[in-house]
mmCIF file of C-alpha atoms and ligand atoms in Angstrom:
data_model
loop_
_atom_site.group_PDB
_atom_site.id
_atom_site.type_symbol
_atom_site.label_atom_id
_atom_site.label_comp_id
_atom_site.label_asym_id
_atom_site.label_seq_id
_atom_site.Cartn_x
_atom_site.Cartn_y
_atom_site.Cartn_z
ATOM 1 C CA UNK A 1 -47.367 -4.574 77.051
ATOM 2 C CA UNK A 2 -50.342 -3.117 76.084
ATOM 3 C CA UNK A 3 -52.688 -6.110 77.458
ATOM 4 C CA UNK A 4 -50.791 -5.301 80.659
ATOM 5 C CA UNK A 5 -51.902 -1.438 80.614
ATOM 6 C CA UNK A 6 -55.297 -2.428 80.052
ATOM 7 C CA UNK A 7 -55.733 -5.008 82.443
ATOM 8 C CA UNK A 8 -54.435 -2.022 84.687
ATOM 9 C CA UNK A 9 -56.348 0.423 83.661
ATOM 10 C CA UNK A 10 -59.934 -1.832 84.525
ATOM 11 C CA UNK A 11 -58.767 -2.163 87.854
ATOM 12 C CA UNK A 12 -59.068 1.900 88.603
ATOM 13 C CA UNK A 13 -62.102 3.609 89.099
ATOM 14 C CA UNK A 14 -62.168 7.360 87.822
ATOM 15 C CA UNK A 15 -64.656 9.697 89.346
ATOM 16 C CA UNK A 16 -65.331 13.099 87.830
ATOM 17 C CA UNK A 17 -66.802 15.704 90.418
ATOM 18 C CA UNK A 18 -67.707 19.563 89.066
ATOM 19 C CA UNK A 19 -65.967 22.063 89.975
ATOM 20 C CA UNK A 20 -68.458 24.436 91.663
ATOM 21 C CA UNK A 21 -71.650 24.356 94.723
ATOM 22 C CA UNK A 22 -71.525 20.311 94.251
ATOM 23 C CA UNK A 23 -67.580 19.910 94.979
ATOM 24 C CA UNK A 24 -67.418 20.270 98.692
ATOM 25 C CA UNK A 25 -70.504 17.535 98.992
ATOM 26 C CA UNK A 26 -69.455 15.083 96.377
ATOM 27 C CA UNK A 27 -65.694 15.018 98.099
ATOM 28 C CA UNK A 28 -67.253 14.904 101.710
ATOM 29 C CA UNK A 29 -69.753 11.831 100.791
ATOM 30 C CA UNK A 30 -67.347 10.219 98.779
ATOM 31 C CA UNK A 31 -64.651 10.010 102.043
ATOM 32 C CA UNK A 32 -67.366 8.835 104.084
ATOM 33 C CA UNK A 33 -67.166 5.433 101.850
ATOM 34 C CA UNK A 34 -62.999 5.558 102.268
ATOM 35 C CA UNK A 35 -62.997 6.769 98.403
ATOM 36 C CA UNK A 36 -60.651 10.126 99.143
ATOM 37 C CA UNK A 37 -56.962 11.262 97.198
ATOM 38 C CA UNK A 38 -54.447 13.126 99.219
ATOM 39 C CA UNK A 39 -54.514 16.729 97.022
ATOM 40 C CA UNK A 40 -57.797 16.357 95.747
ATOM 41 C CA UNK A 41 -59.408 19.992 96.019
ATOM 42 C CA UNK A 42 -61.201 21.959 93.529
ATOM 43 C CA UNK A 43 -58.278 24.390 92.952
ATOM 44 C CA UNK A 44 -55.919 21.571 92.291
ATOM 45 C CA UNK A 45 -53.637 22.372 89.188
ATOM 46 C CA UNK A 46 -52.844 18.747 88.871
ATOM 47 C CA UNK A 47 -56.049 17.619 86.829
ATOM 48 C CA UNK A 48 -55.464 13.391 87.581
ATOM 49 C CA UNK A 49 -55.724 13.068 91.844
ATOM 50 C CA UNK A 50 -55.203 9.265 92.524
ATOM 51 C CA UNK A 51 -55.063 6.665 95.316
ATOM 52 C CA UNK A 52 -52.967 4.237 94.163
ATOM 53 C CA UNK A 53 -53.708 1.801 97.394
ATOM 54 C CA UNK A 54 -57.517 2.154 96.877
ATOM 55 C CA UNK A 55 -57.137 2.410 92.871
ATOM 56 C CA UNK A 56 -59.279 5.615 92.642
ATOM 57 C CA UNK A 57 -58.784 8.453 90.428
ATOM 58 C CA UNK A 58 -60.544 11.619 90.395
ATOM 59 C CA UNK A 59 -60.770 14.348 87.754
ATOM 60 C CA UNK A 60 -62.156 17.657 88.836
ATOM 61 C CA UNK A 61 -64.263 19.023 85.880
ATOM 62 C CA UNK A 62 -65.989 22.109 84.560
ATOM 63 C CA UNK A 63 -69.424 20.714 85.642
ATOM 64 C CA UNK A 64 -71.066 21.418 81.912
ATOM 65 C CA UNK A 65 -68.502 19.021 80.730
ATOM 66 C CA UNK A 66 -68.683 16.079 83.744
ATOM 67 C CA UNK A 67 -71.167 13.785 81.803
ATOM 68 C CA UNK A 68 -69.483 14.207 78.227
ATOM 69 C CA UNK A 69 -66.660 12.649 80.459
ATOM 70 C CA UNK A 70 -69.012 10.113 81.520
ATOM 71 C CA UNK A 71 -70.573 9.363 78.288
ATOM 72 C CA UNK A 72 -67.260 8.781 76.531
ATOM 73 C CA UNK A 73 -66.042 6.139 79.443
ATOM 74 C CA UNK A 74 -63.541 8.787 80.139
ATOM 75 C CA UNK A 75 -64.961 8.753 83.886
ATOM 76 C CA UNK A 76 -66.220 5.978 85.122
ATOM 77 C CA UNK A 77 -68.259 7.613 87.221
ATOM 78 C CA UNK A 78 -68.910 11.453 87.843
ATOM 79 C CA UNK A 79 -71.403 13.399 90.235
ATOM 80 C CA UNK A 80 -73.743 16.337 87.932
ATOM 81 C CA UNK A 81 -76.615 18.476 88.778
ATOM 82 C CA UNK A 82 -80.144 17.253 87.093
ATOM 83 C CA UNK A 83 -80.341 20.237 85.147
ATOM 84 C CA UNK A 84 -77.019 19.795 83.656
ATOM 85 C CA UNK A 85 -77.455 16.334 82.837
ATOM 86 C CA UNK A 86 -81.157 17.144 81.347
ATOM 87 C CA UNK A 87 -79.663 19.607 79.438
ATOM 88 C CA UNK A 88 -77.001 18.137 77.768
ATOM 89 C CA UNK A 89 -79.125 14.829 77.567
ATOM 90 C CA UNK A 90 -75.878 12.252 77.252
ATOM 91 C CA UNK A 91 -76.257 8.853 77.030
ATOM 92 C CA UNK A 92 -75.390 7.377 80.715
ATOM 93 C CA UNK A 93 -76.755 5.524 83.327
ATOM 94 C CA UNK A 94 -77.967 7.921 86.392
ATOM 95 C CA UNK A 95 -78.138 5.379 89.136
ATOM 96 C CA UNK A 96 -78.470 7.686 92.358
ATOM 97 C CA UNK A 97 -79.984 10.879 93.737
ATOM 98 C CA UNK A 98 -77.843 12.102 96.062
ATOM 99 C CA UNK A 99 -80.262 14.890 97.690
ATOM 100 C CA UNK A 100 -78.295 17.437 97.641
ATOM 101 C CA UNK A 101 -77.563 20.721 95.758
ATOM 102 C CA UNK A 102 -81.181 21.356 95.667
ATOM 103 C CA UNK A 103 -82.434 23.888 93.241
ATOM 104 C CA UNK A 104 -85.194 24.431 90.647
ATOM 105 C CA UNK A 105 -85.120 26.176 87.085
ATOM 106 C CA UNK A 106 -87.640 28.311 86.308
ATOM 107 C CA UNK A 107 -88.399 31.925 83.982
ATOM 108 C CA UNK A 108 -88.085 35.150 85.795
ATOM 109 C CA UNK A 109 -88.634 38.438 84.374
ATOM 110 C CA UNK A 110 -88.143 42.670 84.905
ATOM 111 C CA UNK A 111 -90.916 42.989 88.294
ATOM 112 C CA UNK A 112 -91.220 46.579 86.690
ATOM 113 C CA UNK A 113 -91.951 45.146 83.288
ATOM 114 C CA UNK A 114 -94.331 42.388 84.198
ATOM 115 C CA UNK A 115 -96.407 41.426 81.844
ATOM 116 C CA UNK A 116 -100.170 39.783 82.671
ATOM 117 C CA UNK A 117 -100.076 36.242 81.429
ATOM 118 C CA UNK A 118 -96.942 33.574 80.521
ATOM 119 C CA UNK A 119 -98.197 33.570 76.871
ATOM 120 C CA UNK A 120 -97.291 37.164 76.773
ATOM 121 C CA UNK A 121 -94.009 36.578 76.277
ATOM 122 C CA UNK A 122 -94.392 34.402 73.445
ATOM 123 C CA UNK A 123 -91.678 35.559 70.729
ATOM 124 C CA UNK A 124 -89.656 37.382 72.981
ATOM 125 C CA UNK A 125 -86.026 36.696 74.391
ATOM 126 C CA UNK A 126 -84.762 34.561 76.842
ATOM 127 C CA UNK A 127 -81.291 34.527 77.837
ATOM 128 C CA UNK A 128 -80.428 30.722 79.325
ATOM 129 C CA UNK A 129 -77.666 28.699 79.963
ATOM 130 C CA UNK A 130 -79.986 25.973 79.386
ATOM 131 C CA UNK A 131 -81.242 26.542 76.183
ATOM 132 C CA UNK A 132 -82.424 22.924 75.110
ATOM 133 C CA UNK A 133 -84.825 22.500 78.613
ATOM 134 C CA UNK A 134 -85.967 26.097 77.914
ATOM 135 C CA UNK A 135 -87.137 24.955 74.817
ATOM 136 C CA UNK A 136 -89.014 21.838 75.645
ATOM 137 C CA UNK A 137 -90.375 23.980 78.182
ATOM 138 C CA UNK A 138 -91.804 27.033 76.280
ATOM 139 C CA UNK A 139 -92.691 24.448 72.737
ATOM 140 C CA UNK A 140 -95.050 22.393 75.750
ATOM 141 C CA UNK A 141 -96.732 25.779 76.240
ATOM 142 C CA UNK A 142 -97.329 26.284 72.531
ATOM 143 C CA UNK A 143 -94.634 29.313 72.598
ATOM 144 C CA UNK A 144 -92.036 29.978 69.986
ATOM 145 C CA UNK A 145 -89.141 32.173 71.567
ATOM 146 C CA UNK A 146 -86.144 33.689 71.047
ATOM 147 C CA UNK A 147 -83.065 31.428 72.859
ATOM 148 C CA UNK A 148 -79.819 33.678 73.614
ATOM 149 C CA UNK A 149 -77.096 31.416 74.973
ATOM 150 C CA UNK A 150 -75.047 32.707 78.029
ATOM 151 C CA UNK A 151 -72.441 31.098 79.961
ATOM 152 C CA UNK A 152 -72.832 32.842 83.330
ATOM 153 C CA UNK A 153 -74.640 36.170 85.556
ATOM 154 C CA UNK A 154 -78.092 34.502 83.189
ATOM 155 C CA UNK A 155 -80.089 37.644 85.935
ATOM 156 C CA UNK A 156 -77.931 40.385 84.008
ATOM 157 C CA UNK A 157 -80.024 39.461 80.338
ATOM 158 C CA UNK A 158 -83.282 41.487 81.103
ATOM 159 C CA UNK A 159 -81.332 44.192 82.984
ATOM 160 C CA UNK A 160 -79.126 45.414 80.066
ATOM 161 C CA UNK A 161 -81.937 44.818 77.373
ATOM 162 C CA UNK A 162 -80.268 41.516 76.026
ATOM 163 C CA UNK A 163 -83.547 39.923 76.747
ATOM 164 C CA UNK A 164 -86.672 39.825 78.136
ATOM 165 C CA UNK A 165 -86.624 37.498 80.517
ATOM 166 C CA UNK A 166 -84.154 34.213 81.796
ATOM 167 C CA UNK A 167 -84.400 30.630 82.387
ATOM 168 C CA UNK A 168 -81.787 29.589 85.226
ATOM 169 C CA UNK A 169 -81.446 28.075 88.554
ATOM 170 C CA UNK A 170 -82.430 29.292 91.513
ATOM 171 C CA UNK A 171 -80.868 27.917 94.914
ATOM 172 C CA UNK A 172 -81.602 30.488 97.590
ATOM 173 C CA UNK A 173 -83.277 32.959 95.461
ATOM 174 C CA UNK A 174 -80.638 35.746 96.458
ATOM 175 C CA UNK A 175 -79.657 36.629 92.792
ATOM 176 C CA UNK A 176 -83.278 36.977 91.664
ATOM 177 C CA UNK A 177 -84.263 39.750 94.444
ATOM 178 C CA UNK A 178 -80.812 41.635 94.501
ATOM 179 C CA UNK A 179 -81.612 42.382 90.849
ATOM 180 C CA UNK A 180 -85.063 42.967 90.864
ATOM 181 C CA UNK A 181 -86.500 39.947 88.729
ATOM 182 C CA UNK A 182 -89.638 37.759 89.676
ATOM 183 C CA UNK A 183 -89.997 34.254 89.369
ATOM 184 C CA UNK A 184 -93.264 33.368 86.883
ATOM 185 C CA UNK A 185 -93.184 30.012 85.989
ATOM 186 C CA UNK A 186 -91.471 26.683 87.710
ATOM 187 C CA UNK A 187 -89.855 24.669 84.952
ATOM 188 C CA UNK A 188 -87.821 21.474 86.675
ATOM 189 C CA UNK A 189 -86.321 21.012 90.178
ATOM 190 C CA UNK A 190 -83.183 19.556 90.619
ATOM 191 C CA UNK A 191 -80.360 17.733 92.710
ATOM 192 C CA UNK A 192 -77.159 16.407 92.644
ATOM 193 C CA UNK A 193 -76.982 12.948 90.887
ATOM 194 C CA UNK A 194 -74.838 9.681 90.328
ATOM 195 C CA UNK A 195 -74.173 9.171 86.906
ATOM 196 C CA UNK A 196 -72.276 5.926 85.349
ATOM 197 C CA UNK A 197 -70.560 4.755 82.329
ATOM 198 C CA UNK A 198 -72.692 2.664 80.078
ATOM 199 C CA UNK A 199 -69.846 -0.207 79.318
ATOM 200 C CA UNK A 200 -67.688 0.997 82.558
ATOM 201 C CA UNK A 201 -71.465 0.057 84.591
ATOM 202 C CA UNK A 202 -71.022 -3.750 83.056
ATOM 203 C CA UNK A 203 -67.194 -4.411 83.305
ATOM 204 C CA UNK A 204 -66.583 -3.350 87.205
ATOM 205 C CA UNK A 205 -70.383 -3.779 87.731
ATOM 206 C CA UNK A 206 -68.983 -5.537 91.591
ATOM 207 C CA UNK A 207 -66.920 -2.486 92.075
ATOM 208 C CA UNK A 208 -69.741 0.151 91.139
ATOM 209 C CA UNK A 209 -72.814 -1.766 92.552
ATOM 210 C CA UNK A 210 -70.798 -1.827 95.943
ATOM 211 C CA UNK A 211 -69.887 1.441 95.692
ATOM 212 C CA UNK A 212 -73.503 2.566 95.360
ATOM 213 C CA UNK A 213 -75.011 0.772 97.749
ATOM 214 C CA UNK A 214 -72.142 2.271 100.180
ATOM 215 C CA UNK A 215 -73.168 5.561 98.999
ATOM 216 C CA UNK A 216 -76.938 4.950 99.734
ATOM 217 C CA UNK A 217 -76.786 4.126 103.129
ATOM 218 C CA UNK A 218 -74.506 6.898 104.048
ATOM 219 C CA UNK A 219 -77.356 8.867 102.348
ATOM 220 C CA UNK A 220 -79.951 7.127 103.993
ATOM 221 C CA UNK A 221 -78.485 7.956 107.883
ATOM 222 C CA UNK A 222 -79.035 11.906 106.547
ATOM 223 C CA UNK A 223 -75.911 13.147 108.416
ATOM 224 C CA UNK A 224 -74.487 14.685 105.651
ATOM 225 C CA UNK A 225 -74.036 18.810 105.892
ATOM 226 C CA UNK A 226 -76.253 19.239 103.362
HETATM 227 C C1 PRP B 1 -76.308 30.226 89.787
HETATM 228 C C2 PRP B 1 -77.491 30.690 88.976
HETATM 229 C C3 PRP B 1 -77.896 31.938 89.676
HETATM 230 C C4 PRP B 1 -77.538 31.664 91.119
HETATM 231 C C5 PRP B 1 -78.754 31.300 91.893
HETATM 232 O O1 PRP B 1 -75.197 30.891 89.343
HETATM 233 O O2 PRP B 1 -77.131 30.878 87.628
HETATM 234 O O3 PRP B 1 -77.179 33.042 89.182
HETATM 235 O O4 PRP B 1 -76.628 30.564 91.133
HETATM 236 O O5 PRP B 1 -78.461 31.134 93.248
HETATM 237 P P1 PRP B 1 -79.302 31.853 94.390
HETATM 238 O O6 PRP B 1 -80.748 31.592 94.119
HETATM 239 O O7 PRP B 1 -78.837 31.192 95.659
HETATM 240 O O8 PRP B 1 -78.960 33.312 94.358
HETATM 241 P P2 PRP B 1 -73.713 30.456 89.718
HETATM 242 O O9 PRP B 1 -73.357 30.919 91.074
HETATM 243 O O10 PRP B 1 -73.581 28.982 89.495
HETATM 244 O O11 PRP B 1 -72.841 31.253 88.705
HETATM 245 P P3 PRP B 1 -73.131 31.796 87.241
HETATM 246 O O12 PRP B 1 -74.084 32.955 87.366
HETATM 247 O O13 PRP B 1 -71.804 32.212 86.746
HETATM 248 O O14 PRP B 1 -73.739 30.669 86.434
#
C-alpha cells in the first residue's frame, strides 16, 4: 500500500507560487505551457489546487515561505523573487529567470534628515524585511548597524522614529516619494525566478527539464504582460 502511494506521489508535480505581485504572472506563464488547475487563484481557501489529468498540483504560499517549501521537497517546484530567495539563502536549485517582477533593494532615508555621506549612518538603525542582505551589504562597506526586523509598510521605520533609515524593494518607486524618503545607495536588483527541488530536480529530471525548456521559449517570444 504504501509503495503504491509513493509510486503515486512521483508521478505529480507540485508547484508553489507566492501569494502577492508574482501570482498573476507565475499562473499566466504557467497556462501558457498547459500547466493550469480549475480554482487555482490566490484567494483560494482550498490550499492543494490539482489537475488530476495533467498530474499537477499547486500550493499558493506566503512568498517568504515558497523556497522553505522548496528546500524541504515539499514543492517540487515554486516561483520566488531574488531577494527573497537571497535572503533566506535555502538550499535549491534556481534554474530560470523568468524576467519579471522587476525590482531592486536598496537604503533610503528621511530627504529632510539627509545626511552627507553613506558612512554617516554607520551605527544607526535600519528597519528591513531583509535583514541578512542588509547585512552583507552594510559589513562590505565596513559599517556595523543596527538591524530592526519588520514584516511589512518597511517606508513607515524612519517616519515614526523606529529607525533611521530602510532597506526594501522598490518596484515603481511610488512608496518612497509618497512618504518623503530618498533612495542613497543600490544594494541588489531583482526578478522573479524558477527554483527546484534538489532530489525532486534528479527523480522527474524528464518532467522538469521539459517543463523548463517549455517555459523558456514562451519567455523567449516576450509576449508575456509583463
Ligand atoms: C513593497 C515594498 C514597498 C513597495 C514598493 O511592499 O516593501 O513598500 O512594495 O513598491 P513601489 O516602489 O512600486 O511603491 P508590498 O506592497 O509588497 O507590501 P509590504 O509593504 O507589506 O511589504
Amino acid at each position: 500500500m504504501d509503495v503504491d502511494v509513493n509510486v503515486n506521489e512521483q508521478e505529480y508535480l507540485t508547484i508553489a507560487f507566492p501569494k502577492g505581485k508574482l501570482f498573476g504572472l507565475a499562473k499566466e506563464l504557467f497556462s501558457r505551457v498547459g500547466y493550469t488547475a480549475e480554482g487555482l487563484t490566490e484567494k483560494s481557501r482550498k490550499l492543494i489546487i490539482s489537475n488530476d489529468n495533467k498530474k499537477i498540483r499547486f500550493i499558493v504560499a506566503k512568498t517568504a515561505d515558497v523556497p522553505t517549501y522548496v528546500e524541504h521537497g515539499a514543492a517540487d517546484i515554486g516561483i520566488i523573487g531574488k531577494d527573497v530567495l537571497a535572503e533566506t539563502e535555502k538550499d535549491v536549485y534556481e534554474v530560470l529567470d523568468l524576467g519579471f517582477g522587476k525590482c531592486h533593494l536598496m537604503m533610503a532615508v528621511d530627504k529632510t534628515k539627509r545626511r552627507p555621506k553613506l558612512a554617516d549612518y554607520a551605527h544607526t538603525r535600519v528597519a528591513t524585511k531583509f535583514p541578512h542582505i542588509a547585512e552583507k551589504f552594510f559589513t562590505h562597506k565596513g559599517m556595523q548597524m543596527e538591524y530592526i526586523k519588520l514584516n511589512g509598510s518597511i517606508e513607515l521605520g524612519p517616519l515614526v522614529g523606529l529607525s533611521d533609515s530602510i532597506v526594501d524593494i522598490v518596484e515603481t518607486g511610488t512608496t518612497l516619494k509618497e512618504n518623503n524618503l530618498e533612495e542613497i545607495a543600490h544594494i541588489m536588483d531583482a526578478t522573479a525566478r524558477l527554483i527546484v527541488n534538489r532530489v525532486s530536480y534528479k527523480l522527474k529530471f524528464k518532467r522538469i527539464h521539459s517543463l523548463v525548456e517549455n517555459l523558456e521559449s514562451i519567455l523567449k517570444r516576450g509576449d508575456l504582460l509583463l
